[in-house]
CSV table of C-alpha atoms and ligand atoms in Angstrom, one decimal:
chain,number,residue,atom,x,y,z
A,422,UNK,CA,141.3,108.8,93.4
A,423,UNK,CA,138.4,110.4,92.4
A,424,UNK,CA,137.9,113.7,93.6
A,425,UNK,CA,136.8,114.1,97.2
A,426,UNK,CA,137.4,110.8,98.0
A,427,UNK,CA,139.6,109.7,101.0
A,428,UNK,CA,142.4,107.2,100.8
A,429,UNK,CA,141.2,103.8,102.4
A,430,UNK,CA,142.9,104.6,105.6
A,431,UNK,CA,141.1,107.5,106.1
A,432,UNK,CA,137.9,105.8,105.2
A,433,UNK,CA,138.5,103.3,107.9
A,434,UNK,CA,139.4,105.5,110.8
A,435,UNK,CA,136.5,108.3,110.1
A,436,UNK,CA,134.0,105.7,110.0
A,437,UNK,CA,135.4,103.4,112.9
A,438,UNK,CA,136.0,106.9,115.3
A,439,UNK,CA,132.6,108.5,114.5
A,440,UNK,CA,130.2,105.8,114.1
A,441,UNK,CA,128.1,103.5,115.9
A,442,UNK,CA,128.3,99.8,114.8
A,443,UNK,CA,125.5,97.5,115.5
A,444,UNK,CA,124.8,94.7,117.8
A,445,UNK,CA,128.6,94.9,119.5
A,446,UNK,CA,131.1,96.4,121.8
A,447,UNK,CA,132.2,99.5,120.3
A,448,UNK,CA,135.6,99.0,121.0
A,449,UNK,CA,137.9,96.9,118.6
A,450,UNK,CA,135.6,97.4,115.7
A,451,UNK,CA,138.2,98.0,112.3
A,452,UNK,CA,135.9,97.5,109.4
A,453,UNK,CA,136.7,96.3,105.7
A,454,UNK,CA,136.1,99.2,103.5
A,455,UNK,CA,133.9,97.9,100.8
A,456,UNK,CA,133.9,100.1,97.8
A,457,UNK,CA,132.3,97.8,95.0
A,458,UNK,CA,130.1,95.0,94.4
A,459,UNK,CA,128.9,93.0,91.4
A,460,UNK,CA,126.7,89.6,91.5
A,461,UNK,CA,127.8,87.5,94.4
A,462,UNK,CA,131.1,89.2,94.7
A,463,UNK,CA,132.5,92.3,96.3
A,464,UNK,CA,135.8,94.2,96.6
A,465,UNK,CA,137.7,95.8,99.3
A,466,UNK,CA,139.6,98.9,99.0
A,467,UNK,CA,142.5,96.9,98.1
A,468,UNK,CA,141.2,95.0,95.0
A,469,UNK,CA,140.5,91.9,97.0
A,470,UNK,CA,137.2,90.1,96.0
A,471,UNK,CA,135.0,88.2,98.3
A,472,UNK,CA,132.4,85.7,97.5
A,473,UNK,CA,129.3,86.8,99.2
A,474,UNK,CA,128.1,83.8,100.9
A,475,UNK,CA,125.8,85.5,102.9
A,476,UNK,CA,124.3,87.9,100.9
A,477,UNK,CA,125.5,90.5,103.5
A,478,UNK,CA,123.0,90.4,106.1
A,479,UNK,CA,120.8,87.4,104.1
A,480,UNK,CA,119.2,90.3,101.8
A,481,UNK,CA,121.3,90.5,98.7
A,482,UNK,CA,118.9,87.9,97.1
A,483,UNK,CA,119.1,89.3,93.5
A,484,UNK,CA,123.3,89.6,93.6
A,485,UNK,CA,125.3,92.6,93.6
A,486,UNK,CA,124.3,95.3,90.9
A,487,UNK,CA,121.2,94.0,89.2
A,488,UNK,CA,120.9,96.7,86.2
A,489,UNK,CA,117.3,96.7,86.2
A,490,UNK,CA,116.8,97.4,90.0
A,491,UNK,CA,119.7,100.2,89.6
A,492,UNK,CA,117.8,101.3,86.6
A,493,UNK,CA,114.5,101.6,88.4
A,494,UNK,CA,116.0,103.3,91.1
A,495,UNK,CA,117.0,106.0,88.5
A,496,UNK,CA,114.0,106.5,87.0
A,497,UNK,CA,111.9,106.7,90.0
A,498,UNK,CA,114.7,109.6,91.3
A,499,UNK,CA,114.2,111.4,88.2
A,500,UNK,CA,110.2,111.1,88.0
A,501,UNK,CA,109.1,111.4,91.6
A,502,UNK,CA,111.6,110.7,94.5
A,503,UNK,CA,109.3,111.6,97.2
A,504,UNK,CA,105.6,112.0,97.8
A,505,UNK,CA,103.5,112.0,101.3
A,506,UNK,CA,101.6,108.8,102.3
A,507,UNK,CA,98.4,110.2,101.5
A,508,UNK,CA,98.9,110.3,98.0
A,509,UNK,CA,98.5,107.8,95.5
A,510,UNK,CA,101.5,107.3,92.9
A,511,UNK,CA,102.2,105.1,89.8
A,512,UNK,CA,105.1,103.3,92.0
A,513,UNK,CA,102.4,102.6,94.7
A,514,UNK,CA,100.0,101.1,92.3
A,515,UNK,CA,102.6,99.0,90.3
A,516,UNK,CA,103.7,97.5,93.3
A,517,UNK,CA,100.6,96.5,94.8
A,518,UNK,CA,99.7,94.8,91.9
A,519,UNK,CA,102.9,93.1,91.5
A,520,UNK,CA,102.5,91.9,95.3
A,521,UNK,CA,99.2,90.3,94.5
A,522,UNK,CA,100.6,88.2,92.1
A,523,UNK,CA,103.5,86.9,94.5
A,524,UNK,CA,102.3,86.8,98.1
A,525,UNK,CA,100.3,83.8,99.5
A,526,UNK,CA,96.7,84.0,98.8
A,527,UNK,CA,94.3,86.1,101.3
A,528,UNK,CA,97.0,88.8,102.0
A,529,UNK,CA,96.2,91.8,99.9
A,530,UNK,CA,96.1,94.8,102.2
A,531,UNK,CA,99.3,96.4,102.3
A,532,UNK,CA,101.7,98.7,104.7
A,533,UNK,CA,104.8,99.9,103.5
A,534,UNK,CA,107.7,101.1,105.7
A,535,UNK,CA,111.6,100.7,105.4
A,536,UNK,CA,112.6,97.9,107.6
A,537,UNK,CA,111.9,94.6,108.7
A,538,UNK,CA,111.7,96.0,112.3
A,539,UNK,CA,109.1,98.8,111.0
A,540,UNK,CA,107.2,95.8,109.1
A,541,UNK,CA,107.0,94.1,112.5
A,542,UNK,CA,106.0,97.2,114.9
A,543,UNK,CA,103.1,97.7,112.0
A,544,UNK,CA,102.0,94.0,112.2
A,545,UNK,CA,102.1,93.9,116.2
A,546,UNK,CA,100.3,97.4,116.3
A,547,UNK,CA,97.7,96.1,113.9
A,548,UNK,CA,97.1,92.6,115.5
A,549,UNK,CA,96.7,94.3,118.9
A,550,UNK,CA,94.3,97.2,118.3
A,551,UNK,CA,92.7,94.7,115.8
A,552,UNK,CA,91.8,92.6,118.5
A,553,UNK,CA,91.7,94.7,121.3
A,554,UNK,CA,94.1,91.9,123.0
A,555,UNK,CA,97.5,92.9,124.6
A,556,UNK,CA,99.4,89.7,124.5
A,557,UNK,CA,101.9,88.1,121.7
A,558,UNK,CA,103.1,84.6,121.4
A,559,UNK,CA,106.5,84.4,120.1
A,560,UNK,CA,109.4,82.0,120.4
A,561,UNK,CA,112.9,82.0,122.5
A,562,UNK,CA,115.0,81.4,119.4
A,563,UNK,CA,113.8,84.3,117.1
A,564,UNK,CA,114.8,87.8,116.1
A,565,UNK,CA,111.8,90.3,115.1
A,566,UNK,CA,113.5,93.7,115.3
A,567,UNK,CA,115.5,96.4,117.3
A,568,UNK,CA,112.6,98.9,118.1
A,569,UNK,CA,110.4,98.7,121.4
A,570,UNK,CA,107.7,96.1,120.4
A,571,UNK,CA,109.7,94.3,117.9
A,572,UNK,CA,112.7,93.6,120.3
A,573,UNK,CA,110.0,92.9,123.2
A,574,UNK,CA,108.7,89.6,121.1
A,575,UNK,CA,112.4,88.8,120.1
A,576,UNK,CA,113.7,85.7,122.0
A,577,UNK,CA,117.5,86.0,121.6
A,578,UNK,CA,120.2,87.8,123.6
A,579,UNK,CA,119.6,91.0,121.9
A,580,UNK,CA,116.4,91.5,124.0
A,581,UNK,CA,118.3,91.1,127.4
A,582,UNK,CA,120.3,94.7,127.5
A,583,UNK,CA,117.2,96.7,127.1
A,584,UNK,CA,114.5,94.6,128.5
A,585,UNK,CA,112.4,96.7,131.1
A,586,UNK,CA,114.3,99.6,129.7
A,587,UNK,CA,112.7,99.8,126.1
A,588,UNK,CA,110.2,97.0,125.9
A,589,UNK,CA,106.6,96.5,126.5
A,590,UNK,CA,105.1,94.2,128.3
A,591,UNK,CA,102.5,91.1,126.9
A,592,UNK,CA,104.9,89.1,125.4
A,593,UNK,CA,104.4,85.0,126.1
A,594,UNK,CA,107.6,82.5,124.9
A,595,UNK,CA,106.9,79.2,123.4
A,596,UNK,CA,109.4,76.6,122.8
A,597,UNK,CA,110.9,76.0,119.6
A,598,UNK,CA,110.7,73.7,116.9
A,599,UNK,CA,114.4,72.7,117.1
A,600,UNK,CA,114.9,69.0,116.6
A,601,UNK,CA,118.5,69.0,117.3
A,602,UNK,CA,118.1,70.2,120.8
A,603,UNK,CA,114.5,69.5,121.6
A,604,UNK,CA,113.4,71.3,124.4
A,605,UNK,CA,111.1,68.7,125.4
A,606,UNK,CA,114.1,66.2,125.1
A,607,UNK,CA,111.7,64.4,122.5
A,608,UNK,CA,112.7,62.8,118.7
A,609,UNK,CA,110.6,63.2,115.7
A,610,UNK,CA,108.2,61.9,115.0
A,611,UNK,CA,107.4,60.2,118.3
A,612,UNK,CA,107.4,63.7,119.7
A,613,UNK,CA,104.0,63.9,118.1
A,614,UNK,CA,105.3,67.8,117.2
A,615,UNK,CA,105.1,68.4,121.1
A,616,UNK,CA,106.2,72.1,120.5
A,617,UNK,CA,103.3,72.9,118.3
A,618,UNK,CA,100.9,70.8,120.7
A,619,UNK,CA,102.5,73.1,123.7
A,620,UNK,CA,101.0,76.5,122.3
A,621,UNK,CA,97.5,75.0,122.1
A,622,UNK,CA,97.6,74.4,125.8
A,623,UNK,CA,99.6,77.8,126.1
A,624,UNK,CA,96.8,79.8,124.4
A,625,UNK,CA,94.0,78.2,126.4
A,626,UNK,CA,95.7,78.9,129.7
A,627,UNK,CA,97.1,82.5,128.9
A,628,UNK,CA,93.9,84.2,127.2
A,629,UNK,CA,94.0,87.8,125.7
A,630,UNK,CA,96.5,86.8,123.2
A,631,UNK,CA,96.6,88.9,119.7
A,632,UNK,CA,98.5,87.1,117.8
A,633,UNK,CA,101.6,84.4,117.5
A,634,UNK,CA,104.4,85.7,115.3
A,635,UNK,CA,106.9,83.1,113.9
A,636,UNK,CA,109.8,83.0,111.2
A,637,UNK,CA,108.5,80.1,109.2
A,638,UNK,CA,112.1,78.9,108.9
A,639,UNK,CA,114.2,80.6,111.9
A,640,UNK,CA,117.0,82.5,110.4
A,641,UNK,CA,119.8,84.1,112.3
A,642,UNK,CA,119.0,82.2,115.3
A,643,UNK,CA,120.5,79.1,113.1
A,644,UNK,CA,118.3,78.0,110.3
A,645,UNK,CA,115.8,76.1,112.4
A,646,UNK,CA,113.7,74.3,109.6
A,647,UNK,CA,110.5,73.3,111.3
A,648,UNK,CA,109.1,69.3,110.7
A,649,UNK,CA,106.4,69.0,108.1
A,650,UNK,CA,103.6,69.3,110.6
A,651,UNK,CA,104.8,72.4,112.7
A,652,UNK,CA,103.2,75.2,110.7
A,653,UNK,CA,100.2,73.8,109.4
A,654,UNK,CA,99.4,72.9,113.2
A,655,UNK,CA,100.4,76.3,114.5
A,656,UNK,CA,97.7,77.6,111.8
A,657,UNK,CA,95.3,74.9,113.1
A,658,UNK,CA,95.9,75.9,116.8
A,659,UNK,CA,96.0,79.6,116.4
A,660,UNK,CA,92.5,79.5,114.2
A,661,UNK,CA,91.0,77.3,116.8
A,662,UNK,CA,91.9,79.9,119.7
A,663,UNK,CA,91.2,83.0,117.4
A,664,UNK,CA,94.9,84.2,117.6
A,665,UNK,CA,96.4,86.0,114.6
A,666,UNK,CA,99.1,84.2,112.6
A,667,UNK,CA,101.8,86.6,111.9
A,668,UNK,CA,104.5,85.4,109.6
A,669,UNK,CA,108.0,87.1,109.6
A,670,UNK,CA,109.3,86.7,106.5
A,671,UNK,CA,112.0,89.0,106.3
A,672,UNK,CA,114.4,86.6,106.0
A,673,UNK,CA,112.7,83.5,104.6
A,674,UNK,CA,110.9,85.9,101.8
A,675,UNK,CA,111.8,86.6,98.4
A,676,UNK,CA,112.7,82.9,97.0
A,677,UNK,CA,115.6,82.2,100.2
A,678,UNK,CA,114.0,79.2,101.0
A,679,UNK,CA,112.8,77.8,97.2
A,680,UNK,CA,109.4,79.3,97.4
A,681,UNK,CA,108.3,83.0,97.3
A,682,UNK,CA,107.8,82.8,100.9
A,683,UNK,CA,108.3,80.1,103.7
A,684,UNK,CA,105.0,79.6,104.4
A,685,UNK,CA,104.4,78.5,100.8
A,686,UNK,CA,106.5,75.4,101.7
A,687,UNK,CA,103.8,74.2,104.1
A,688,UNK,CA,100.6,76.2,102.3
A,689,UNK,CA,100.0,77.9,105.4
A,690,UNK,CA,98.3,81.0,104.8
A,691,UNK,CA,99.1,83.5,107.5
A,692,UNK,CA,96.9,86.7,108.9
A,693,UNK,CA,99.5,89.2,108.3
A,694,UNK,CA,103.0,88.7,106.8
A,695,UNK,CA,106.0,91.0,107.2
A,696,UNK,CA,108.9,91.2,104.9
A,697,UNK,CA,112.0,93.4,104.0
A,698,UNK,CA,115.5,92.5,102.6
A,699,UNK,CA,115.1,90.7,99.3
A,700,UNK,CA,111.8,92.8,98.3
A,701,UNK,CA,114.4,95.0,96.7
A,702,UNK,CA,117.3,92.8,97.0
A,703,UNK,CA,118.3,95.1,99.5
A,704,UNK,CA,119.3,98.0,97.2
A,705,UNK,CA,116.9,100.6,99.0
A,706,UNK,CA,115.3,100.1,102.5
A,707,UNK,CA,111.6,98.8,102.4
A,708,UNK,CA,109.5,97.1,104.5
A,709,UNK,CA,106.2,95.7,103.9
A,710,UNK,CA,103.4,94.5,106.4
A,711,UNK,CA,100.9,92.6,104.3
A,712,UNK,CA,97.3,91.8,106.1
A,713,UNK,CA,93.9,90.3,105.1
A,714,UNK,CA,90.9,92.2,104.0
A,715,UNK,CA,89.2,91.3,107.1
A,716,UNK,CA,91.8,93.0,109.3
A,717,UNK,CA,91.9,96.2,107.1
A,718,UNK,CA,88.1,96.2,106.9
A,719,UNK,CA,88.1,96.7,111.0
A,720,UNK,CA,90.2,100.1,110.3
A,721,UNK,CA,87.7,101.2,107.7
A,722,UNK,CA,85.5,103.1,110.3
A,723,UNK,CA,87.9,103.0,113.0
A,724,UNK,CA,91.2,105.2,113.5
A,725,UNK,CA,94.1,103.5,112.1
A,726,UNK,CA,97.3,104.9,114.3
A,727,UNK,CA,100.1,104.2,112.7
A,728,UNK,CA,102.3,106.0,110.0
A,729,UNK,CA,105.8,107.2,108.7
A,730,UNK,CA,106.8,110.1,106.8
A,731,UNK,CA,108.7,107.3,104.5
A,732,UNK,CA,105.7,105.3,104.2
A,733,UNK,CA,105.1,104.1,100.9
A,734,UNK,CA,108.5,106.2,99.5
A,735,UNK,CA,108.3,105.9,96.0
A,736,UNK,CA,111.9,105.5,95.5
A,737,UNK,CA,111.8,102.1,97.8
A,738,UNK,CA,108.6,101.0,95.9
A,739,UNK,CA,109.8,101.4,92.2
A,740,UNK,CA,112.8,99.2,92.7
A,741,UNK,CA,111.1,96.6,94.5
A,742,UNK,CA,108.7,96.4,91.2
A,743,UNK,CA,111.8,95.5,89.3
A,744,UNK,CA,113.1,93.0,91.8
A,745,UNK,CA,110.1,91.2,91.7
A,746,UNK,CA,110.4,91.1,88.0
A,747,UNK,CA,113.9,90.1,88.2
A,748,UNK,CA,113.2,87.0,90.3
A,749,UNK,CA,110.5,85.5,88.0
A,750,UNK,CA,112.9,86.2,84.6
A,751,UNK,CA,115.6,84.5,86.4
A,752,UNK,CA,113.6,82.0,87.8
A,753,UNK,CA,115.4,82.2,90.9
A,754,UNK,CA,112.8,80.9,93.3
A,755,UNK,CA,113.3,77.1,91.4
A,756,UNK,CA,117.1,77.8,91.1
A,757,UNK,CA,116.9,78.4,95.0
A,758,UNK,CA,115.0,75.1,95.7
A,759,UNK,CA,117.5,73.0,93.3
A,760,UNK,CA,120.6,74.9,94.4
A,761,UNK,CA,119.2,74.5,98.1
A,762,UNK,CA,119.2,70.6,97.8
A,763,UNK,CA,123.0,70.4,96.4
A,764,UNK,CA,124.0,72.8,99.0
A,765,UNK,CA,122.7,70.6,101.9
A,766,UNK,CA,124.0,67.3,100.5
A,767,UNK,CA,127.5,69.1,100.2
A,768,UNK,CA,127.0,70.4,103.6
A,769,UNK,CA,126.3,66.5,104.7
A,770,UNK,CA,129.4,65.5,103.0
A,771,UNK,CA,131.8,67.9,104.9
A,772,UNK,CA,130.0,67.8,108.2
A,773,UNK,CA,131.2,64.1,108.2
A,774,UNK,CA,134.6,65.0,108.0
A,775,UNK,CA,134.8,67.8,110.9
A,776,UNK,CA,134.1,66.5,114.7
A,777,UNK,CA,133.2,70.1,115.5
A,778,UNK,CA,130.1,69.9,113.4
A,779,UNK,CA,127.0,69.1,115.3
A,780,UNK,CA,124.2,69.7,112.6
A,781,UNK,CA,123.8,71.0,109.2
A,782,UNK,CA,119.9,71.8,108.3
A,783,UNK,CA,118.7,74.1,105.4
A,784,UNK,CA,115.8,74.9,103.0
A,785,UNK,CA,116.6,76.4,99.4
A,786,UNK,CA,119.8,78.4,99.4
A,787,UNK,CA,119.5,79.1,103.4
A,788,UNK,CA,121.4,76.8,105.2
A,789,UNK,CA,123.3,76.7,108.8
A,790,UNK,CA,126.5,74.7,110.1
A,791,UNK,CA,126.0,74.6,114.0
A,792,UNK,CA,129.6,74.2,115.6
A,793,UNK,CA,129.6,71.8,119.0
A,794,UNK,CA,132.7,71.6,121.5
A,795,UNK,CA,131.5,67.9,121.7
A,796,UNK,CA,129.2,66.1,119.4
A,797,UNK,CA,127.8,63.4,122.3
A,798,UNK,CA,126.7,66.4,124.3
A,799,UNK,CA,126.1,68.6,121.7
A,800,UNK,CA,127.6,71.4,123.8
A,801,UNK,CA,128.0,74.5,121.7
A,802,UNK,CA,131.0,76.2,121.7
A,803,UNK,CA,129.5,79.9,122.3
A,804,UNK,CA,126.0,81.3,123.6
A,805,UNK,CA,124.4,84.8,123.9
A,806,UNK,CA,126.5,85.7,127.1
A,807,UNK,CA,129.4,85.4,125.3
A,808,UNK,CA,128.4,88.1,122.5
A,809,UNK,CA,127.2,89.9,125.0
A,810,UNK,CA,130.7,90.1,126.7
A,811,UNK,CA,132.5,90.5,123.7
A,812,UNK,CA,134.3,86.8,124.0
A,813,UNK,CA,136.0,85.8,120.9
A,814,UNK,CA,133.5,83.0,119.0
A,815,UNK,CA,134.9,80.1,117.6
A,816,UNK,CA,132.1,80.4,114.8
A,817,UNK,CA,133.9,83.9,114.1
A,818,UNK,CA,137.1,82.6,114.0
A,819,UNK,CA,136.2,80.0,111.1
A,820,UNK,CA,134.5,82.6,109.3
A,821,UNK,CA,137.7,84.6,109.5
A,822,UNK,CA,139.4,82.0,107.9
A,823,UNK,CA,137.0,81.7,105.6
A,824,UNK,CA,137.4,85.5,104.6
A,825,UNK,CA,141.3,84.9,104.7
A,826,UNK,CA,140.3,82.9,101.3
A,827,UNK,CA,138.4,85.2,99.8
A,828,UNK,CA,134.7,83.8,101.3
A,829,UNK,CA,132.7,85.8,103.3
A,830,UNK,CA,130.1,84.1,105.4
A,831,UNK,CA,128.2,85.3,108.7
A,832,UNK,CA,129.2,83.7,111.9
A,833,UNK,CA,126.5,84.2,114.7
A,834,UNK,CA,126.5,82.4,118.2
A,835,UNK,CA,127.8,78.6,117.4
A,836,UNK,CA,126.9,78.4,113.7
A,837,UNK,CA,127.3,79.4,110.2
A,838,UNK,CA,124.5,81.0,108.1
A,839,UNK,CA,125.2,80.2,104.1
A,840,UNK,CA,123.1,82.0,102.3
A,841,UNK,CA,124.5,83.2,99.0
A,842,UNK,CA,122.5,85.5,96.5
A,843,UNK,CA,120.1,83.3,94.7
A,844,UNK,CA,121.9,83.8,91.3
A,845,UNK,CA,125.4,82.3,92.7
A,846,UNK,CA,126.8,80.0,90.1
A,847,UNK,CA,127.7,76.1,90.9
A,848,UNK,CA,131.6,76.7,90.7
A,849,UNK,CA,131.0,79.6,93.3
A,850,UNK,CA,129.0,77.4,95.5
A,851,UNK,CA,131.5,75.0,95.1
A,852,UNK,CA,134.5,77.5,95.9
A,853,UNK,CA,132.8,78.8,99.0
A,854,UNK,CA,132.2,75.1,100.3
A,855,UNK,CA,135.9,74.3,99.8
A,856,UNK,CA,136.8,77.4,102.0
A,857,UNK,CA,134.1,76.4,104.3
A,858,UNK,CA,135.5,72.7,104.6
A,859,UNK,CA,139.2,74.1,104.9
A,860,UNK,CA,138.1,76.4,107.9
A,861,UNK,CA,136.4,74.1,110.0
A,862,UNK,CA,139.9,73.1,111.0
A,863,UNK,CA,139.7,75.9,113.3
A,864,UNK,CA,137.0,74.7,115.1
A,865,UNK,CA,138.1,70.9,115.1
A,866,UNK,CA,141.2,72.1,117.2
A,867,UNK,CA,138.7,73.6,119.7
A,868,UNK,CA,136.8,70.3,120.1
A,869,UNK,CA,136.8,68.8,123.6
A,870,UNK,CA,139.2,66.1,123.8
A,871,UNK,CA,137.8,62.5,123.8
A,872,UNK,CA,138.4,59.8,126.6
A,873,UNK,CA,142.2,58.9,126.3
A,874,UNK,CA,142.3,55.9,124.7
A,875,UNK,CA,143.0,52.3,126.9
B,1223,PLP,C1,113.5,87.3,111.0
B,1223,PLP,C2,113.6,88.8,111.0
B,1223,PLP,N1,112.9,89.7,111.4
B,1223,PLP,C3,113.0,91.1,111.3
B,1223,PLP,C4,114.5,91.4,111.2
B,1223,PLP,C5,114.4,93.0,111.1
B,1223,PLP,O1,115.1,93.6,110.0
B,1223,PLP,P1,115.6,95.0,110.0
B,1223,PLP,O2,116.9,94.6,110.4
B,1223,PLP,O3,115.0,95.2,108.5
B,1223,PLP,O4,114.9,96.1,110.7
B,1223,PLP,C6,115.3,90.9,110.9
B,1223,PLP,C7,116.7,91.0,110.3
B,1223,PLP,O5,117.3,90.3,110.3
B,1223,PLP,C8,114.9,89.3,110.5
B,1223,PLP,O6,115.7,88.7,110.2
């Protein structure tokens, strides 16, 4: 044991008894002790290896232990670990140049922070202050962050415990583009993308809307891939109403969906784009809010009412430059698209064998397996209320069965999120899928019994 290190049981006990754990009841938390990680694998304190089938929290897109990124952190720590946001630094210039080469056209003004939440807080503030309008349109199945403004535009159940306690007014929720559970009960393409058209009417009637915020592919809440017309139509509608479009690419950015950014899959140019996670491969915490020059210009002679001590922190910026080079060197964006096609085809095969699988969907190396109690009624096993009440979730039991086989996969409400590092090998993909195939027996056993045979 290295000097100063606790034995594993002490580590677990100390963390469990002295730390908060996020988004759950605090009781009953018994964390695995993770000690090491390389490529698509991490190890616990007993030497057990786990295939990381969800890139931790859909974040370690480059895999673990990328030498170029680690080196960039070390070099920057030696040269200049910190400078106040009012200074220019070489790392800041290098990253700004690198971003211009990968972000969608027209997004060329940058504000740096240290999380996706903060990236969205900045975007929402910029949109509201720039337009002088208070309202934001968001969607029900969405997550945009944990702090006041970003949780207020979050549609999912995580908003409920703090609603009215630490939220800000002004959010209007629009329906989702979720064909498996169409909020209008319609079917594509005869629906004429009613979920997008609804926004036209919503903006017409609401007034005072500064921006609409969307995850191009809804992430945690089910990897909801929109139909091809949806985002381009939202762009037309928002433009027609002079409403800004914010693309929240915290999860969909950095090759995850087989393009640098989700909006690239549909050629859509938002007014603001937020991202974090994969921007550094999650090795250091960096958030980015990118805007058009037109928005930036509005603050040329007007006070910009935002900032953090850690804005443009050099230690967060230098590894992002290295990460962007690594995405390019390893051609990970194209690989994600190729492997994603394979992943989705394999998931469809697996789904056909399991009565508990209601739907599978995905784009690039980003996929979900949605579990249902009953395929006909499409009733999910669990929902947000179950999560808030701390009830055991069927999807979590499936994930636990995978973990026993050495595969880590994020379970959320009634689905599993499959999002391995973009460097994952075909063998690893197959191994994870085989573990999933076997683990789905747990959900199959919980499926509602069919009508008795005559
Ligand atoms: C789409 C989206 N937006 C915002 C966030 C918040 O990012 P962070 O957890 O880095 O604050 C997340 C986190 O998962 C996310 O998926």
